[in-house]
XYZ file of C-alpha atoms in Angstrom:
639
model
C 63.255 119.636 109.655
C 61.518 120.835 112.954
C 61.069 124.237 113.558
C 60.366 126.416 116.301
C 60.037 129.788 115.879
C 57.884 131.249 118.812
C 56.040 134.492 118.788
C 55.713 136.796 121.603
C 52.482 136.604 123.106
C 51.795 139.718 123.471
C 51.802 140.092 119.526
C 49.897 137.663 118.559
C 47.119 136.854 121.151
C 43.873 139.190 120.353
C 43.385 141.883 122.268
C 39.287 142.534 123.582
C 37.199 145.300 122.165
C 36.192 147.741 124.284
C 32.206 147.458 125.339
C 30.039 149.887 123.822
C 27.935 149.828 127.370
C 28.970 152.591 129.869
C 28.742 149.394 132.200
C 32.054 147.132 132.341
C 31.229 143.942 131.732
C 32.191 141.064 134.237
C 35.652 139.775 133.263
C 35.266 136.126 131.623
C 36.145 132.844 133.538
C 39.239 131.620 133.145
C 39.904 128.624 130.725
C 39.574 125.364 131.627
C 43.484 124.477 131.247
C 44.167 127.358 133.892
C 41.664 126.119 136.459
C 43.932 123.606 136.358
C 47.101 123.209 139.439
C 50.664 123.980 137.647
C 52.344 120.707 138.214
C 49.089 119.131 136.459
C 50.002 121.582 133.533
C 53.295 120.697 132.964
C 52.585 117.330 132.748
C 50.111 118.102 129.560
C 52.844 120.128 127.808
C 55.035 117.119 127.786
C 52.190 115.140 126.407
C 51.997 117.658 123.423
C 55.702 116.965 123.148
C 57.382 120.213 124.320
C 59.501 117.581 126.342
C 60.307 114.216 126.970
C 59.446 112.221 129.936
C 62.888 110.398 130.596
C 64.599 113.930 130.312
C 66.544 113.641 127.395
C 66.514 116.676 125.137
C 64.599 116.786 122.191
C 67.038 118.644 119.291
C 64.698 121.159 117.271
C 66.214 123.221 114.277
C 65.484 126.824 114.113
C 66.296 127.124 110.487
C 62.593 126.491 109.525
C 61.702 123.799 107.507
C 59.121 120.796 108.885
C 60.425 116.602 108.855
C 59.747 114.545 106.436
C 59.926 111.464 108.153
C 58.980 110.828 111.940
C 59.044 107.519 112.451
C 62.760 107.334 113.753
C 64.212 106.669 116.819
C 64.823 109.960 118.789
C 62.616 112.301 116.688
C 60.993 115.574 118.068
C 57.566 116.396 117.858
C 56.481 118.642 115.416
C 55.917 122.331 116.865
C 52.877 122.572 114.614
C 51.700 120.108 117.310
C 51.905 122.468 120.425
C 52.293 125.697 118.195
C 48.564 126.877 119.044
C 49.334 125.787 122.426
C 52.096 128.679 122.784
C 49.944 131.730 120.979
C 46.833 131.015 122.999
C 47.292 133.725 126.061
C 50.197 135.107 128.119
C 50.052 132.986 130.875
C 50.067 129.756 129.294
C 53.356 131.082 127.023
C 55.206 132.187 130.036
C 55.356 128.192 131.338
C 54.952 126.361 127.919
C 57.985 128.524 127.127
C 59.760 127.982 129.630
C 59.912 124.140 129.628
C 60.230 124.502 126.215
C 63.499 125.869 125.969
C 65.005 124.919 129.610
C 64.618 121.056 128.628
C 65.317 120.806 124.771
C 68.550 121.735 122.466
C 68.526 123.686 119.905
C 70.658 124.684 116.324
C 70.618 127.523 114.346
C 72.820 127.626 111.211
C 74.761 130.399 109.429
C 73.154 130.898 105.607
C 74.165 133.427 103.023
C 71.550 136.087 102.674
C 69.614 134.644 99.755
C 68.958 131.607 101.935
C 67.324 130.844 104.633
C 66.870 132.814 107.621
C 69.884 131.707 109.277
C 71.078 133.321 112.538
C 68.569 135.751 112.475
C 66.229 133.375 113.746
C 67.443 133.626 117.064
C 66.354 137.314 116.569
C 62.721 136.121 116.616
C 62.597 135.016 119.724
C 61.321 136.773 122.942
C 63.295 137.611 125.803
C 61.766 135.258 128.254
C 62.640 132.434 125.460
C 66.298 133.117 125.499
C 66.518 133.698 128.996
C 64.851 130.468 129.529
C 67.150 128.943 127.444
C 69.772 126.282 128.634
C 71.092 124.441 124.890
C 72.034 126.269 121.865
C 74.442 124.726 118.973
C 75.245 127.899 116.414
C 76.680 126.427 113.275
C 78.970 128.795 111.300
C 80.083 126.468 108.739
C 80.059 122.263 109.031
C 82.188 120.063 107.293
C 81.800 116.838 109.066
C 79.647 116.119 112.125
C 76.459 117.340 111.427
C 74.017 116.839 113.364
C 70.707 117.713 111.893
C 67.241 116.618 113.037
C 66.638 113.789 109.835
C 65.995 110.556 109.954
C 69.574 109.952 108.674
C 71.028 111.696 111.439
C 72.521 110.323 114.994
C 74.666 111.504 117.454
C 76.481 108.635 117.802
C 78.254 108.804 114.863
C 81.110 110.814 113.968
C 81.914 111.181 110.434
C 85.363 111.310 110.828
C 85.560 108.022 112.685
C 87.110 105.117 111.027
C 89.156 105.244 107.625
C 88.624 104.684 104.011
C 92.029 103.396 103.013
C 90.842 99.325 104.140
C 89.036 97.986 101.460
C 86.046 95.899 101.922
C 87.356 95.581 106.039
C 86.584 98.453 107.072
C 83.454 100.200 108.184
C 83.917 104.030 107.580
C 81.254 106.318 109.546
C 82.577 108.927 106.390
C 81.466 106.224 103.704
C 78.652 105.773 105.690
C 77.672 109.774 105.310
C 78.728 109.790 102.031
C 75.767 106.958 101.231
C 73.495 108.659 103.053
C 73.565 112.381 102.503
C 75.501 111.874 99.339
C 77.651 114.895 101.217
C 74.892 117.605 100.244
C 75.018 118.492 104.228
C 78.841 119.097 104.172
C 80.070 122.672 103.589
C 83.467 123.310 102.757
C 85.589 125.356 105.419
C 86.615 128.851 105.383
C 88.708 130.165 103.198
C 89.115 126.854 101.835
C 90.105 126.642 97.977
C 86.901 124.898 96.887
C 84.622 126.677 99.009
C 84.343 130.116 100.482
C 86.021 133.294 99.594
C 87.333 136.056 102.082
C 84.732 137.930 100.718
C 82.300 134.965 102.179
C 84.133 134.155 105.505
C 84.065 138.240 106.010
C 79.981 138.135 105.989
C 80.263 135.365 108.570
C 81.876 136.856 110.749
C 79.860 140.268 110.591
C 76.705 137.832 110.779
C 77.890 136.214 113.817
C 79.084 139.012 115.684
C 75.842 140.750 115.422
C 74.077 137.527 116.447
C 76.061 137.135 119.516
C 75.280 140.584 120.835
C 71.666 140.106 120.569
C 72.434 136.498 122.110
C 74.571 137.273 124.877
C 73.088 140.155 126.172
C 69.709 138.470 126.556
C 70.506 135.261 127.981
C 70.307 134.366 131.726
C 73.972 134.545 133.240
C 75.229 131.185 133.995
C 72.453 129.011 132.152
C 73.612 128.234 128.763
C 75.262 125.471 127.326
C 76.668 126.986 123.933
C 78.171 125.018 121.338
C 79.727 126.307 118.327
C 80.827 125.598 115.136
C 83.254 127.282 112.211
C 85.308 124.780 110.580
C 87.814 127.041 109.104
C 91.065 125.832 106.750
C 93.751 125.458 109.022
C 96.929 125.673 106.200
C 94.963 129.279 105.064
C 97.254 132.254 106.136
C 94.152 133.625 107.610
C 92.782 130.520 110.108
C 94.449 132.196 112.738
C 93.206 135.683 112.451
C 89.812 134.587 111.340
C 89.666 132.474 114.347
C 90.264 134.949 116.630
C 87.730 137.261 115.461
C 85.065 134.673 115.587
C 86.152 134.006 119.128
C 85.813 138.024 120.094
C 82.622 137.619 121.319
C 83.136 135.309 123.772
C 86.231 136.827 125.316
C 84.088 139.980 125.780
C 81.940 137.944 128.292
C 82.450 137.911 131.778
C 84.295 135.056 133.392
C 81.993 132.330 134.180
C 79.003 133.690 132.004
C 77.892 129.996 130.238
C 77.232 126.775 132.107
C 79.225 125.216 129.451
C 81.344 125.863 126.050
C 82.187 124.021 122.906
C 84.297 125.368 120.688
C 85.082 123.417 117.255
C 87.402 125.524 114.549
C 88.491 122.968 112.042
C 87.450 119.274 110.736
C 90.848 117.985 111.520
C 92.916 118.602 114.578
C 95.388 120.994 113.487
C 98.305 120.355 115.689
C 97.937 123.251 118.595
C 97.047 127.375 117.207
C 92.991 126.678 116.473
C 93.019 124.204 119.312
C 94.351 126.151 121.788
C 92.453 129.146 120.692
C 88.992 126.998 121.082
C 90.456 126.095 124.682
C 91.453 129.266 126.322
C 88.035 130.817 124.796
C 85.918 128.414 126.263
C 87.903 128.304 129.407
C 87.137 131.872 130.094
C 83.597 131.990 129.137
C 82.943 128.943 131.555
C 85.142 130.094 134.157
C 86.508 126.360 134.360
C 90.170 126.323 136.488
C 93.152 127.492 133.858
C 95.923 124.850 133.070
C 99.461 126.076 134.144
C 101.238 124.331 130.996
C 98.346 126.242 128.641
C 98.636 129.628 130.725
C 99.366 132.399 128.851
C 102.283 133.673 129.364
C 101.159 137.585 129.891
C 98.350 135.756 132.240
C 100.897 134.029 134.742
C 104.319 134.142 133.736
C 105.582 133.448 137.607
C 103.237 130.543 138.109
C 104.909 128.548 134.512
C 108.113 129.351 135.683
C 107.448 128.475 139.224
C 105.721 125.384 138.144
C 108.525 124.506 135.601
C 111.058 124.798 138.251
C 108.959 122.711 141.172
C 108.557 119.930 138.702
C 112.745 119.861 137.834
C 113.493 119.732 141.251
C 111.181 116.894 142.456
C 112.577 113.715 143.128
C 112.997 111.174 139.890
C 110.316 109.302 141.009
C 107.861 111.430 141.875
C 108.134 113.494 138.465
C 107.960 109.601 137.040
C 105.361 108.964 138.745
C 103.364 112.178 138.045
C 104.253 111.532 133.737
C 102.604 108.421 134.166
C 99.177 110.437 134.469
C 99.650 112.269 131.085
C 98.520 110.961 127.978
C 101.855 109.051 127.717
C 100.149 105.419 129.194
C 97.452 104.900 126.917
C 94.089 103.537 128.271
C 94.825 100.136 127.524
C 98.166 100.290 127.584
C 99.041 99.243 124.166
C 100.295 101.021 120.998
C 100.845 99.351 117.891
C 102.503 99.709 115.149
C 102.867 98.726 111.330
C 104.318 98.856 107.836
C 100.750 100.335 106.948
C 100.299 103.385 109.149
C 103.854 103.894 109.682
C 102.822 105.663 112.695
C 101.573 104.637 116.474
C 97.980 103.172 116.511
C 95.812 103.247 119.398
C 94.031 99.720 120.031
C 90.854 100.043 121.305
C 89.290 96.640 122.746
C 85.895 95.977 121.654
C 84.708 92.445 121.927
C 81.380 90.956 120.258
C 79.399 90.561 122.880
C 75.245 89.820 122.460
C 73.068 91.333 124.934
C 72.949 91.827 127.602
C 75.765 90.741 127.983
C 78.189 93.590 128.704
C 81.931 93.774 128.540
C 82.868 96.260 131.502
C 86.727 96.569 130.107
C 85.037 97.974 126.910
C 82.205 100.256 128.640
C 85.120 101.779 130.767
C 87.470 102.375 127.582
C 84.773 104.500 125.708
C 85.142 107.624 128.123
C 88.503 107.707 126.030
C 87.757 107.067 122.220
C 84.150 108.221 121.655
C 83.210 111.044 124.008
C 80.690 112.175 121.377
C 78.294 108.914 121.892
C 74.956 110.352 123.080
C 75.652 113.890 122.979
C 72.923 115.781 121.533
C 75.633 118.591 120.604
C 77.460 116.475 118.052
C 81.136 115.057 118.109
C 84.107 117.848 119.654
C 86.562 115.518 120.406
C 89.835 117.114 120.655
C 91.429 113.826 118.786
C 89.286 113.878 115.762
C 89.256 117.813 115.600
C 90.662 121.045 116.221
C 88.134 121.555 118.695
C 87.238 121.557 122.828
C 85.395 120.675 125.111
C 85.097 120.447 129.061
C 83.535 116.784 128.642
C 86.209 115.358 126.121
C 88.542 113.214 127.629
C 89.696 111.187 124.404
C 93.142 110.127 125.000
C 95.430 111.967 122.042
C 99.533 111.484 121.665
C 100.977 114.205 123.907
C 102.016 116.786 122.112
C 106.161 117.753 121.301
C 106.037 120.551 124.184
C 106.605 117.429 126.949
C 109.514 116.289 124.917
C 111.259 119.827 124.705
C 111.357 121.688 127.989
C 114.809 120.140 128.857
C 116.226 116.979 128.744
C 115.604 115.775 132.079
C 111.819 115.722 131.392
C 112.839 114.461 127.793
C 114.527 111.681 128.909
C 111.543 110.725 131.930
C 108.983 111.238 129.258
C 110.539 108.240 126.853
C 111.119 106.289 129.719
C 107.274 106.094 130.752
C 106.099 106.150 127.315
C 108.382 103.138 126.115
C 108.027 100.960 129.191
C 104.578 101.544 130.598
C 103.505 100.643 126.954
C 102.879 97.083 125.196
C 104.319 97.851 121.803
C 103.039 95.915 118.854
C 104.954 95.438 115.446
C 102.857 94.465 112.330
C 104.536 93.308 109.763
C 101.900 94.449 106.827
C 98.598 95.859 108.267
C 97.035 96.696 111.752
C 93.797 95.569 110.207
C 92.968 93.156 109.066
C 95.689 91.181 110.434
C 95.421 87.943 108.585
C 96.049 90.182 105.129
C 99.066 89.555 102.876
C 100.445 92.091 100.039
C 99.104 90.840 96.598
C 101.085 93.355 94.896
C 104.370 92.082 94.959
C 106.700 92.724 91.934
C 108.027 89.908 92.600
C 105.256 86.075 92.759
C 106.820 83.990 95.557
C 108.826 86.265 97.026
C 109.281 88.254 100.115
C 107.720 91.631 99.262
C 110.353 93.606 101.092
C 114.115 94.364 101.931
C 113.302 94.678 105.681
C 110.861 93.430 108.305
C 108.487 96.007 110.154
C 110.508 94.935 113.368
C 113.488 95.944 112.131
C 112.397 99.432 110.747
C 110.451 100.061 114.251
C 113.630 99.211 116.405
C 116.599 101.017 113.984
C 114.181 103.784 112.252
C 111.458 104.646 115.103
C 112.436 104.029 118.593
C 115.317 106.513 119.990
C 118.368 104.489 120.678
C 118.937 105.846 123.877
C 114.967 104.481 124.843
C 115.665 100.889 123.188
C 116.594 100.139 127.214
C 113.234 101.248 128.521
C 111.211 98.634 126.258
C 109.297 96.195 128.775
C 107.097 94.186 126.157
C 107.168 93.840 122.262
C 105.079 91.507 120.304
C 105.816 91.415 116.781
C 102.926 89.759 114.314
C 103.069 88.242 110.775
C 100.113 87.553 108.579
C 100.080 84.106 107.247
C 102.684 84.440 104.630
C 102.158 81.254 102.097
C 105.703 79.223 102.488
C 106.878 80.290 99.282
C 106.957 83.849 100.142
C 108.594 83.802 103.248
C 112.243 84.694 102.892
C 115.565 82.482 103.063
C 118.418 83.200 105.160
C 119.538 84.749 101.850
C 117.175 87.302 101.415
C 118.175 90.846 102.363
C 114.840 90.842 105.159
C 116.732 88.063 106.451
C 120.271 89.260 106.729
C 118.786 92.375 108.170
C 117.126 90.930 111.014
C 119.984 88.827 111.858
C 121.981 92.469 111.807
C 119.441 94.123 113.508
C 119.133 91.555 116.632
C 122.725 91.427 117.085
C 122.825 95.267 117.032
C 120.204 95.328 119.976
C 122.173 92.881 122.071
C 123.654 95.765 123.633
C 120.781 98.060 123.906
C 118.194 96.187 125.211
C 117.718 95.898 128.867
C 116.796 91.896 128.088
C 116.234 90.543 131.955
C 113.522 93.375 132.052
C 112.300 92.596 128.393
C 108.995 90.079 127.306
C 109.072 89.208 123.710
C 106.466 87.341 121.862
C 106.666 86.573 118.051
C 103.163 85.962 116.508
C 102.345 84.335 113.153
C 98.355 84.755 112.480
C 96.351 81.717 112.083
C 92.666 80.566 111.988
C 92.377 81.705 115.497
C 92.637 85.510 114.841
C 90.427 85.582 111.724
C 92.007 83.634 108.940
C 90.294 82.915 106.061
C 88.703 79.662 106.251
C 91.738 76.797 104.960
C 94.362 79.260 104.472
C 96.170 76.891 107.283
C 96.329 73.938 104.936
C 99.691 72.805 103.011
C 101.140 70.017 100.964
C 103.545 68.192 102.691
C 106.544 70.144 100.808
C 104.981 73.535 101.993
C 104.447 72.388 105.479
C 108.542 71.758 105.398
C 109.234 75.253 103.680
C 107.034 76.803 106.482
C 108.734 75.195 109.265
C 112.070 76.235 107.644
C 110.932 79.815 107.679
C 109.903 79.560 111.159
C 113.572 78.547 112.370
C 114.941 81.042 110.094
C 112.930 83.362 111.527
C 113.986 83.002 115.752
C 116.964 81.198 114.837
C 118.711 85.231 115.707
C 116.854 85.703 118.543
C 118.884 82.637 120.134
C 121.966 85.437 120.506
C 119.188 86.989 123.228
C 119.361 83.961 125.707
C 121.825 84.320 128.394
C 125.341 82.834 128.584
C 128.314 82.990 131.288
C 128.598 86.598 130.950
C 125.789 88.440 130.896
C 121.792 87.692 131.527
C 119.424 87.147 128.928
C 115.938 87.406 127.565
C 113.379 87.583 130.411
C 110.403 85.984 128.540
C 110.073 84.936 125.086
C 106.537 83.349 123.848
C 105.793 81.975 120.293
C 102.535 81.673 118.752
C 102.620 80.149 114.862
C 100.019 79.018 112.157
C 100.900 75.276 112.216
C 100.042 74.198 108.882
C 97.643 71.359 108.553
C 98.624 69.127 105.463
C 96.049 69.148 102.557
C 93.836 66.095 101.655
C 93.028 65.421 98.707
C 90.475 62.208 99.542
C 87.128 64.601 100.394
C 85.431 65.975 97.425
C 85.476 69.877 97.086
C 82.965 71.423 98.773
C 82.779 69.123 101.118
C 84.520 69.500 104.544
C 87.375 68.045 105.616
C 87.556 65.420 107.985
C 90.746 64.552 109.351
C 91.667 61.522 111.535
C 92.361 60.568 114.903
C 95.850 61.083 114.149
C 95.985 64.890 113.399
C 95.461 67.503 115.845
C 96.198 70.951 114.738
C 95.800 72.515 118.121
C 98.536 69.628 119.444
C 100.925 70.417 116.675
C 100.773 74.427 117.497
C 100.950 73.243 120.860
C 103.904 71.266 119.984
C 105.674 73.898 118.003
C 105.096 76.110 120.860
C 107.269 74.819 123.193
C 109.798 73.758 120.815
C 110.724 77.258 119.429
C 110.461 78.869 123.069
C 112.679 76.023 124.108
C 114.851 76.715 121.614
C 115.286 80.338 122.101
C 114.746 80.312 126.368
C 117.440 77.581 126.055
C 117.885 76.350 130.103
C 115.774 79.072 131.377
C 112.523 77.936 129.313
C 110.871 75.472 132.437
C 110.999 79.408 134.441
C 108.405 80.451 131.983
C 105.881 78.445 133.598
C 107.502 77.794 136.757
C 105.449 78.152 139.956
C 102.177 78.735 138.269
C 103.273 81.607 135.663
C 101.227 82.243 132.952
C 101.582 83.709 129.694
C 100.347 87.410 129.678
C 96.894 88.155 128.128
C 96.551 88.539 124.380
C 96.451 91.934 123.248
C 93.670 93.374 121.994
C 93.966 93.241 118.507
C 93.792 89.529 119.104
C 90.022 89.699 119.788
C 89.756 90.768 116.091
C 87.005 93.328 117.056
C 88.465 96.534 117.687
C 88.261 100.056 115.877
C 92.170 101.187 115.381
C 92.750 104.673 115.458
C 95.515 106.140 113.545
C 97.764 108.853 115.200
């Protein structure tokens, strides 16, 4: 670990012995560093490493402790390196020290008493140190997100990004921790079962307070950049009175006092108390511009209310208009959906791309799903934990208050949520696509009594917002042909139920459907596409089964019908059996898989469109884009 721990000067540097002569003595020349021009001088600190040339902040840890490795990318110097430099007379402290702590971050962690020194190393330093001072991360207590200076460390990595429920699919940044720290840099939260008592959280907070009073009434008004940490248990009785007390200190200070605030409280976003707490502290001690929905209500109870009203009486589509800047429309404008999460999943496009190459869709879509990448501070996303921060602009689910002031914004709310959105159905996972259940109870069977599609329109989607729906793409994985299910099976029957049940409720001239079955294109294993001639017949079968309802959707004499339907199937390619195995196949002139999907294609659309399938293409229309889970490279957040 790198430690700095500087000394004042004034302590440390010898003082001269008085001369024994009744003479004085002439004063000695100056050193040959100071004979040197300022600017000249600065530029030799940052040789000996008390900053970096490109201006990126070096992170040093004040807990004490040296590295053991410094060989990685992003590593500070050691202070032993410049330590002399800082104890050798006043002068050369007062500028060394300066750059040293205006153009570096630094972390200081809470320890019990036995351990080490803990917060009452920022005790050791001088004034002009923490006045001089511009980034400071206090750790209370960390349960994810460290962000220590070891070689094992980065600040592009959040540990609660990704998931650990996948398999072998999925790359987990908290699997990746858990090889690399083997969690020994985890603490448990306050007043958490497993870890710390009241007893224990009550010592924090004493600690802490009596750190921040040294802190805050040394630092330079307006200069620092404070992050801080307590991840506390947010289903303990206590979180919320525990979080407010660890917050008192920074209500105390005067509006405006910090250049910036962070403010995480728990691991896990916990739905609104600790969240909202970490926002209104940090909005006061950075002065930043208070949001009327967030206002408190002793604070500005005529603004809400005026605001509230103003917004009701609006016209519908301005107050439309102004929803569709909330978190409602997602980034990319998609939101999936599937048997696995049973909840909506954010898509977020991220396409392999070798250097330097660069996708600009994907650079522009990180501002809203990693806002910790590069931040010396560590991750506060709002999305991944209770937690703010003036830089975070993530996109999260809007919360339930949106849906419940009355039921005009209620019913404006659904209506840009469900048609500014491309909703996707998955029948089994969200990732990886191209998996099928190998659990069944039943071998060679339908695994279930309903399709995803069917739960997702009867179970998830209001009724009264099935109308608002502008584009729904529901996706199979590559169910062999045995397991799809008959017009018998209960899936079946239901989904022939279900589509006649939305006939009414669907505004279908507005509507764009597209039915997806997953093939080698979108990640398949290699040969999962091939078939004996019988299978290749049950497939097909299963296909027409499958749109054969959606045909009540086209239009007849007395009302309109579907506005666009698109098909995209695995066409199976029939097996040979004349190559050896192991050896690859090589199939003649007169098979074309791509021709037969091509061919399918057009014959299912035609067969649902009816008449109105040539306006599909008509005058140079195209089919709309793939979505992005069809690039098979994209991190899927769960909501």
């Amino acid at each position: 670990m790198a430690c700095v721990v500087v000394p004042d000067a004034a302590h440390t540097s010898p003082s001269p012995s008085p001369s024994p002569s009744p003479s004085p003595s002439p004063p000695p020349s100056a050193p040959q560093l100071l004979r040197l021009a300022p600017e000249i001088r600065l530029h030799l600190y940052r040789f000996l490493g008390l900053a970096s040339w490109d201006g990126s902040p070096y992170q040093f840890d004040l807990r004490g402790g040296r590295a053991s490795y410094r060989d990685y990318v992003g590593c500070p110097p050691d202070p032993i390196d410049f330590y002399g430099l800082l104890i050798s007379c006043r002068t050369i402290y007062t500028e060394a020290a300066a750059l040293l702590y205006s153009a570096n971050s630094f972390v200081v962690h809470h320890y019990a008493p036995a351990q080490l020194p803990g917060l009452h190393a920022l005790g050791r330093l001088t004034e002009p140190s923490l006045r001089s001072l511009t980034q400071l991360k206090i750790v209370l207590t960390e349960a994810a997100c460290h962000n220590r200076v070891t070689e094992n460390d980065s600040s592009d990595i959040c540990c609660c990004e990704g998931r650990d429920d996948l398999g072998l699919y999925d790359w987990s940044a908290s699997r990746w921790c858990r090889q690399k720290h083997c969690n020994d840099v985890h603490q448990a939260p306050l007043l958490s079962d497993g870890g710390t008592t009241s007893a224990a959280a009550d010592d924090v907070r004493r600690t802490w307070h009596s750190a921040a009073a040294q802190l805050f009434s040394r630092i330079a008004p307006g200069r620092l950049a404070l992050s801080l940490v307590c991840d506390i248990d947010p289903q303990h009785p206590r979180a919320l009175h525990l979080a407010e007390s660890i917050l008192a200190p920074l209500s105390l200070l005067p509006r405006s006092y910090l250049s910036e605030c962070r403010i995480r409280l728990a691991k896990t976003p916990d739905g609104g108390p600790l969240q909202q707490l970490a926002q209104d502290a940090a909005v006061h001690a950075c002065g930043l511009p208070t949001p009327v929905p967030y206002a408190a209500s002793s604070e500005q109870p005529a603004l809400g209310a005026a605001a509230t009203v103003t917004l009701t009486s609006l016209p519908r589509e301005l107050r439309v208009r102004i929803l569709e800047y909330t978190d409602l429309v997602t980034p990319r404008r998609q939101v999936a959906w599937s048997r696995q999460d049973r909840a909506y999943v954010l898509l977020r496009l991220r396409r392999a791309r070798d250097p330097p190459y660069i996708d600009l869709d994907e650079l522009h879509d990180t501002q809203f799903f990693e806002c910790y990448r590069g931040r010396p501070e560590g991750c506060f996303c709002r999305r991944r934990h209770a937690a703010f921060a003036s830089h975070c602009t993530c996109w999260a689910p809007p919360g339930p208050a949106l849906f419940l002031v009355c039921r005009t914004l209620s019913q404006e709310a659904q209506y840009v949520f469900f048609s500014r959105n491309r909703f996707i159905i998955h029948d089994y996972k969200t990732y990886p696509v191209w998996r099928v259940p190998d659990d069944s109870p039943e071998p060679n069977s339908y695994p279930f009594e309903r399709f995803a599609a069917s739960e997702f329109l009867r179970d998830v989607v209001p009724a009264s917002a099935l109308a608002h729906l502008r584009f729904l793409e529901v996706v199979f994985p590559p169910y062999p042909s045995a397991t799809w299910p008959g017009p018998e099976h209960p899936a079946a029957q239901d989904w022939l139920a279900t589509v006649a049940w939305l006939r009414d409720r669907l505004n279908l001239p507005a509507l764009t459907l597209r039915v997806m079955v997953i093939d080698e294109s979108n990640g398949t294993p290699e040969r999962a596409g091939e078939a004996t001639p019988e299978e290749k017949a049950a497939l097909l079968r299963a296909y027409a089964d499958l749109v054969r309802p959606l045909r009540g959707l086209a239009a007849d004499s007395e009302r309109p019908g579907l506005g666009r339907f698109y098909a995209h199937f695995r066409y199976p390619e029939e097996r040979s059996w004349e190559h050896l195995p192991g050896e690859p196949r090589r199939p003649g002139p007169w098979f074309d898989p791509w021709l037969h999907k091509k061919s399918l294609k057009q014959y299912l659309e035609r067969y649902v469109m009816g008449a109105r399938y040539e306006s599909l293409y008509a005058d140079g229309r195209k089919e709309p884009l793939p979505s992005d889970w069809d690039y098979m490279s994209f991190s899927h957040k769960p909501l």
